[in-house]
Amino acid sequence: MKKLLIKTYGCQMNVYDSARMAELLAPIGYGPTEVAEDADMVILNTCHIREKASEKVYSELGRLKKLKDERQMTIAVAGCTAQAEGAEIIARAPQVDIVVGPQSYHRLPEMIAKIARRGGHALETDFPALEKFDALPKEIATEGVTAFLTVQEGCDKFCTFCVVPYTRGSEYSRPILAIEDEARRMVARGVREITLLGQNVNAFNGEGPDGKPWSLARLCDRLSRVEGLARIRYTTSHPRDMSDDLIAAHGDLEALMPYLHLPVQSGSNKILDAMNRQHTGDHYRDLVRRIRHARPDLALSSDFIVGFPGETDRDFEATLQLVRDVTFASAFSFKYSPRPGTPAAAARRQIPEEVKDARLQTLNMLLLEQQDGFKQSLAGRTLDVLFEKPGRHASQAIGRSPYLQSVHVDDAAHLIGEIRSIRVDGVFPNSLKGSFVPARKKVLAH
Ligand code: 5AD
Ligand code: SF4
């Protein structure tokens, strides 16, 4: 058995892709390892979203070169940096044998065979999304209680800062029946919670069993009927695609968790326009109001970019104001990073690094306050916890709340894969502590 190490960077879709790559290579004799020193093959599944993420691949390739100098090893670069940089990667790091983009990794077995036969390099960066999903093995090797399932890929929105439309290609939705089949296979392996993935997942319009396009809301409804599947989440969404039926689904479907990641990026209409987001700050406020009307306890999460070209102090203040108005349970904020080939990278009024740093710090302080406030609001409440894995102490298990916080509970190790009502006794920086709700004493009738 040869040993395969897959290192995954970036988003959850890369996590999904890495799992599929492992399944694809198992039949040709590759078993998993966690250590590069033992590996016969290393795949770096890369991210290109910001410069820092993208540069990581080269430092890792430097380390791998030293190992490869000493012994036989195949090195592959997959993911979005592979797609964006293609042959440049081999030019810059000739120790790389294979470069394969996110829509062509189903061809990995032939690529490996090709370099074994003829030596040299192999490169595939086409966009056959449909062919990829058809070519992936049907047998799912997922371990664990929660899993990701890609239902949609690519993006047609072309926000001016973003490389995704170029690295993942145009929007493609998988057919409903193929998704349902994969979900059932996951559930048969013990999965209880599935997060439906897509770069623009709420723009989903996959072919339904009736041959017509089905929305994400209809997909969620269909999956909520899969026996054994207790929880459904989806990510990432665009405010423009938050349709009425999806908003209603948050009120109607018990399996659909009350957590929504809905990136807004900025609160300034001028900047939102320059980003080509196709909505204003007030659209977003109104949207959130309608979603919370359908599901009052919904925990909202978002992404923010500070220091987008042309962002003034007033624009930044508008972002802070939107955060104060909306209140987020969690959030991710980034300094704008110019990406080669995107329109905003060519804009003249780039923001100095120290201004970006200061704004990021200010925004993060506000977001952390809100995040902390949300967690504190859970103290004393009773929540459904889905137990996922053993905890650090014997008999302890770690589960997740509907709002995605980790919850540690004693005497729960036998409950992995099950949901229980848990009272939150303690709130810590990265987790909650909970205990079983005592059975209610029967009130005796007089
Ligand atoms: N610079 C900084 N952040 C970016 N993001 C996407 N592109 C860039 C960029 N060029 C952020 C956005 C997006 C998240 C996945 O990454 O906030 O929602
Ligand atoms: Fe990128 Fe998301 Fe905008 Fe698409 S919608 S271009 S993935 S930020």
PDB file of C-alpha atoms and ligand atoms in Angstrom, residues 155 157-159 161-162 164-165 199-200 238 265 277, ligand 2:
ATOM      1  CA  CYS A 155     -19.900  31.798  -9.521  1.00  0.00           C
ATOM      2  CA  LYS A 157     -21.500  37.203  -9.859  1.00  0.00           C
ATOM      3  CA  PHE A 158     -18.042  38.612 -10.576  1.00  0.00           C
ATOM      4  CA  CYS A 159     -17.527  40.695  -7.457  1.00  0.00           C
ATOM      5  CA  PHE A 161     -12.283  41.616  -5.686  1.00  0.00           C
ATOM      6  CA  CYS A 162     -12.826  37.901  -6.142  1.00  0.00           C
ATOM      7  CA  VAL A 164     -13.599  32.532  -7.593  1.00  0.00           C
ATOM      8  CA  PRO A 165     -15.351  33.047 -10.949  1.00  0.00           C
ATOM      9  CA  GLN A 199     -19.719  29.168  -3.837  1.00  0.00           C
ATOM     10  CA  ASN A 200     -23.148  30.655  -4.415  1.00  0.00           C
ATOM     11  CA  HIS A 238     -25.222  35.772  -1.681  1.00  0.00           C
ATOM     12  CA  GLN A 265     -18.513  42.627   2.700  1.00  0.00           C
ATOM     13  CA  ARG A 277     -22.337  43.299  -5.094  1.00  0.00           C
TER      14      ARG A 277
HETATM   15 FE1  SF4 B   2     -16.560  35.676  -5.050  1.00  0.00          FE
HETATM   16 FE2  SF4 B   2     -18.708  35.149  -3.606  1.00  0.00          FE
HETATM   17 FE3  SF4 B   2     -18.585  37.356  -5.093  1.00  0.00          FE
HETATM   18 FE4  SF4 B   2     -18.786  34.972  -6.254  1.00  0.00          FE
HETATM   19  S1  SF4 B   2     -20.289  35.952  -4.901  1.00  0.00           S
HETATM   20  S2  SF4 B   2     -17.452  36.614  -6.893  1.00  0.00           S
HETATM   21  S3  SF4 B   2     -17.598  33.717  -4.864  1.00  0.00           S
HETATM   22  S4  SF4 B   2     -17.356  36.850  -3.288  1.00  0.00           S
END
